[in-house]
Amino acid sequence: MTNHFPPPSLQQFERLHVTDGLLIDAQRWQLAHHYHRQYHSTFYQSLHQPGIVFGLGVHVVPAPAEIGAKYRDERWVEIQPGLAIDLFGNFIVVPEPMSYRISSEATSEEPLMVYLVVKFRDPAELRTRRVTDRIVETFRIDEKASPPTEGDVELCRILLKTGPVKLEAPVNSFSPSYNQLDLRYRLQPQARPLAIVHVAMYKGLAVDNYEQERILSNLSYLLQSTTGLYPTLQGSDKIGEFSLKSAELQAILEYDLFFMTDRQVQVLGESEFEVLRQYLQAGGTVLVEASAGLKHWVQGDAIKELSKIYQDLEQALTQIDDNPNIDTDTRLKQCRQDIVSEREMIATELARRKNSIAGRFQEFAQSIGIRLTPLEKLDRHDVLRTQPFLFATAPRIDRKPIQLLSGGGVIVAIGNLSEAWGINQKRLISREVMRTAQELGINILHLAWRRRQLTRGQQPPPTVTTSSPSQPSQPSQPSDRSRRNELFDKLM
């Protein structure tokens, strides 16, 4: 996943109109240079992201010898020389090692996250009495108790524990502990993704805390997979959580995809459905999944049992086909025919019962004015089937076919699709199955982003100012990175 970096400001370019006899004074010279700096900044911010080009390592050091006794403690780090580029395209050059003391304190029982950042400083903005014909662009090292802002480039972060602080190098660089340097979130300059997709999920009483955490974890795994599988589209670092209250509508409209389970759909009232209708009309996409929760439908237990029988029959067929005597043993041939016939009967019954469940979702879609179409019957050029990955039919997860219905911004997945987006030690699946499920998930993300982009492009600008998903307003409470990591650990 990635950070949400804002686009450049909407500002016209103004340049010097040069003619013969034009008197060049300091003001006009500054105007000419300002034009080129503004052009460079807008170009970089439009196509690239900030980060560290090289160097700027951070390590723990003893307090410098010239420091007074009051500050001779174990809070000192040294920043190595290096080069970085900020969001606006300014080059930040640190020419020599610099010692820095972390002065922040965790004043409550909760640990304090401190961010060590470097920031470009324009010499023209500095107050100085020296007047020379040359000025050197400089920088500033700072520590913050809040995440880096637009002009900051993060060098490291440290989770300070309450009490005396002794900074240390991490024993495990991939999992730093309290008072240890954390360099995992340093960015490198790179091309901006085509888009950043924002995902939200339903927060209500229809599922318990474990189920809510499982959904959050699976969505996080899917958003992370975009970096490796389809870097053109990347997932936001934060997942919104909403109860579909009317007061939340403006915040919900800032998200491309809204995820719900079948049980959550069943408990929605008319006011929540109205919020969904407005969200869909504004270009949003709703993904509803009936996975293990199928047992909560009327025929769910029968489907679960039939699926198990179907798997057992397939295993039996595999064993028979692997038998070297299959071509000569009459009894084996007859046994195989019987198993094939029984498997076809089970498959027919499974399809009938799943179609019955699909009918229930059709009723849900019709309640908000939408008609759903199975994936296999969608146009062969439909975005869900072709962009960015091709799907002639829905994949099989854990040897069970997934049924996908789509229409009008609503996508219904009948089966354990989200379970295959990440790692769950209780249900290990193969890499091939996980990759296929993630690719289908990315198709869903792409459709959601593209649908919202096209719909918003045809609508007048909103009259109500809303917050960006990168800084959601109340009552949205997106989960932070540390919480997701804890959820991953619980599930593994």
Short mmCIF file of N, CA and C in Angstrom, two decimals, residues 30 33-38 40-41 86 88-93 118-128 134-141 151:
data_model
loop_
_atom_site.label_atom_id
_atom_site.label_comp_id
_atom_site.label_asym_id
_atom_site.label_seq_id
_atom_site.Cartn_x
_atom_site.Cartn_y
_atom_site.Cartn_z
N GLN A 30 14.02 37.49 -10.26
CA GLN A 30 13.36 36.53 -9.36
C GLN A 30 12.12 35.93 -10.01
N HIS A 33 13.17 33.16 -12.40
CA HIS A 33 13.58 31.94 -11.71
C HIS A 33 12.39 31.27 -11.02
N HIS A 34 11.46 32.07 -10.51
CA HIS A 34 10.27 31.50 -9.86
C HIS A 34 9.46 30.67 -10.85
N TYR A 35 9.36 31.14 -12.10
CA TYR A 35 8.61 30.39 -13.10
C TYR A 35 9.20 29.01 -13.30
N HIS A 36 10.52 28.92 -13.45
CA HIS A 36 11.15 27.62 -13.69
C HIS A 36 11.05 26.72 -12.46
N ARG A 37 11.17 27.29 -11.27
CA ARG A 37 11.05 26.48 -10.05
C ARG A 37 9.63 25.95 -9.90
N GLN A 38 8.65 26.80 -10.20
CA GLN A 38 7.25 26.37 -10.11
C GLN A 38 6.96 25.27 -11.14
N HIS A 40 9.13 23.14 -12.47
CA HIS A 40 9.81 21.91 -12.03
C HIS A 40 9.03 21.24 -10.90
N SER A 41 8.57 22.04 -9.94
CA SER A 41 7.85 21.49 -8.79
C SER A 41 6.55 20.83 -9.23
N ASP A 86 11.87 15.98 -1.86
CA ASP A 86 10.58 16.09 -1.19
C ASP A 86 9.44 16.08 -2.20
N PHE A 88 7.65 18.33 -3.41
CA PHE A 88 7.60 19.43 -4.36
C PHE A 88 8.80 19.43 -5.32
N GLY A 89 9.60 18.36 -5.27
CA GLY A 89 10.73 18.27 -6.18
C GLY A 89 11.97 18.98 -5.70
N ASN A 90 12.00 19.44 -4.45
CA ASN A 90 13.19 20.09 -3.91
C ASN A 90 14.22 19.03 -3.52
N PHE A 91 15.46 19.25 -3.90
CA PHE A 91 16.54 18.35 -3.52
C PHE A 91 17.03 18.71 -2.12
N ILE A 92 17.14 17.70 -1.27
CA ILE A 92 17.62 17.89 0.10
C ILE A 92 18.98 17.22 0.20
N VAL A 93 20.03 18.00 0.37
CA VAL A 93 21.39 17.48 0.40
C VAL A 93 21.93 17.62 1.82
N VAL A 118 13.48 14.96 7.66
CA VAL A 118 14.31 16.02 7.11
C VAL A 118 13.44 16.84 6.17
N LYS A 119 13.66 18.16 6.18
CA LYS A 119 12.79 19.06 5.43
C LYS A 119 13.63 20.10 4.70
N PHE A 120 13.27 20.40 3.46
CA PHE A 120 13.96 21.42 2.67
C PHE A 120 13.68 22.80 3.25
N ARG A 121 14.72 23.63 3.30
CA ARG A 121 14.57 25.01 3.74
C ARG A 121 15.04 25.94 2.63
N ASP A 122 14.16 26.82 2.19
CA ASP A 122 14.51 27.80 1.17
C ASP A 122 15.29 28.94 1.82
N PRO A 123 16.51 29.19 1.38
CA PRO A 123 17.30 30.26 2.00
C PRO A 123 16.61 31.62 1.95
N ALA A 124 15.77 31.85 0.94
CA ALA A 124 15.08 33.13 0.83
C ALA A 124 14.10 33.34 1.98
N GLU A 125 13.67 32.25 2.62
CA GLU A 125 12.71 32.36 3.72
C GLU A 125 13.39 32.49 5.07
N LEU A 126 14.71 32.31 5.11
CA LEU A 126 15.45 32.41 6.37
C LEU A 126 15.81 33.86 6.67
N ARG A 127 15.72 34.22 7.93
CA ARG A 127 16.10 35.56 8.34
C ARG A 127 17.61 35.60 8.59
N THR A 128 18.30 36.40 7.82
CA THR A 128 19.74 36.53 7.98
C THR A 128 20.18 37.94 7.63
N ARG A 134 25.69 34.78 -3.40
CA ARG A 134 25.36 33.36 -3.50
C ARG A 134 24.73 32.89 -2.19
N ILE A 135 23.76 32.00 -2.32
CA ILE A 135 23.13 31.39 -1.15
C ILE A 135 23.08 29.88 -1.35
N VAL A 136 23.21 29.14 -0.27
CA VAL A 136 23.20 27.69 -0.32
C VAL A 136 21.87 27.17 0.20
N GLU A 137 21.20 26.35 -0.60
CA GLU A 137 19.95 25.74 -0.15
C GLU A 137 20.26 24.78 0.99
N THR A 138 19.43 24.78 2.02
CA THR A 138 19.74 24.02 3.22
C THR A 138 18.56 23.14 3.62
N PHE A 139 18.60 22.61 4.81
CA PHE A 139 17.60 21.65 5.27
C PHE A 139 17.43 21.79 6.78
N ARG A 140 16.47 21.05 7.30
CA ARG A 140 16.24 21.03 8.74
C ARG A 140 15.89 19.61 9.17
N ILE A 141 16.52 19.15 10.24
CA ILE A 141 16.17 17.86 10.86
C ILE A 141 15.21 18.14 12.00
N GLY A 151 5.83 18.30 3.12
CA GLY A 151 7.20 18.63 2.81
C GLY A 151 8.24 17.79 3.52
#
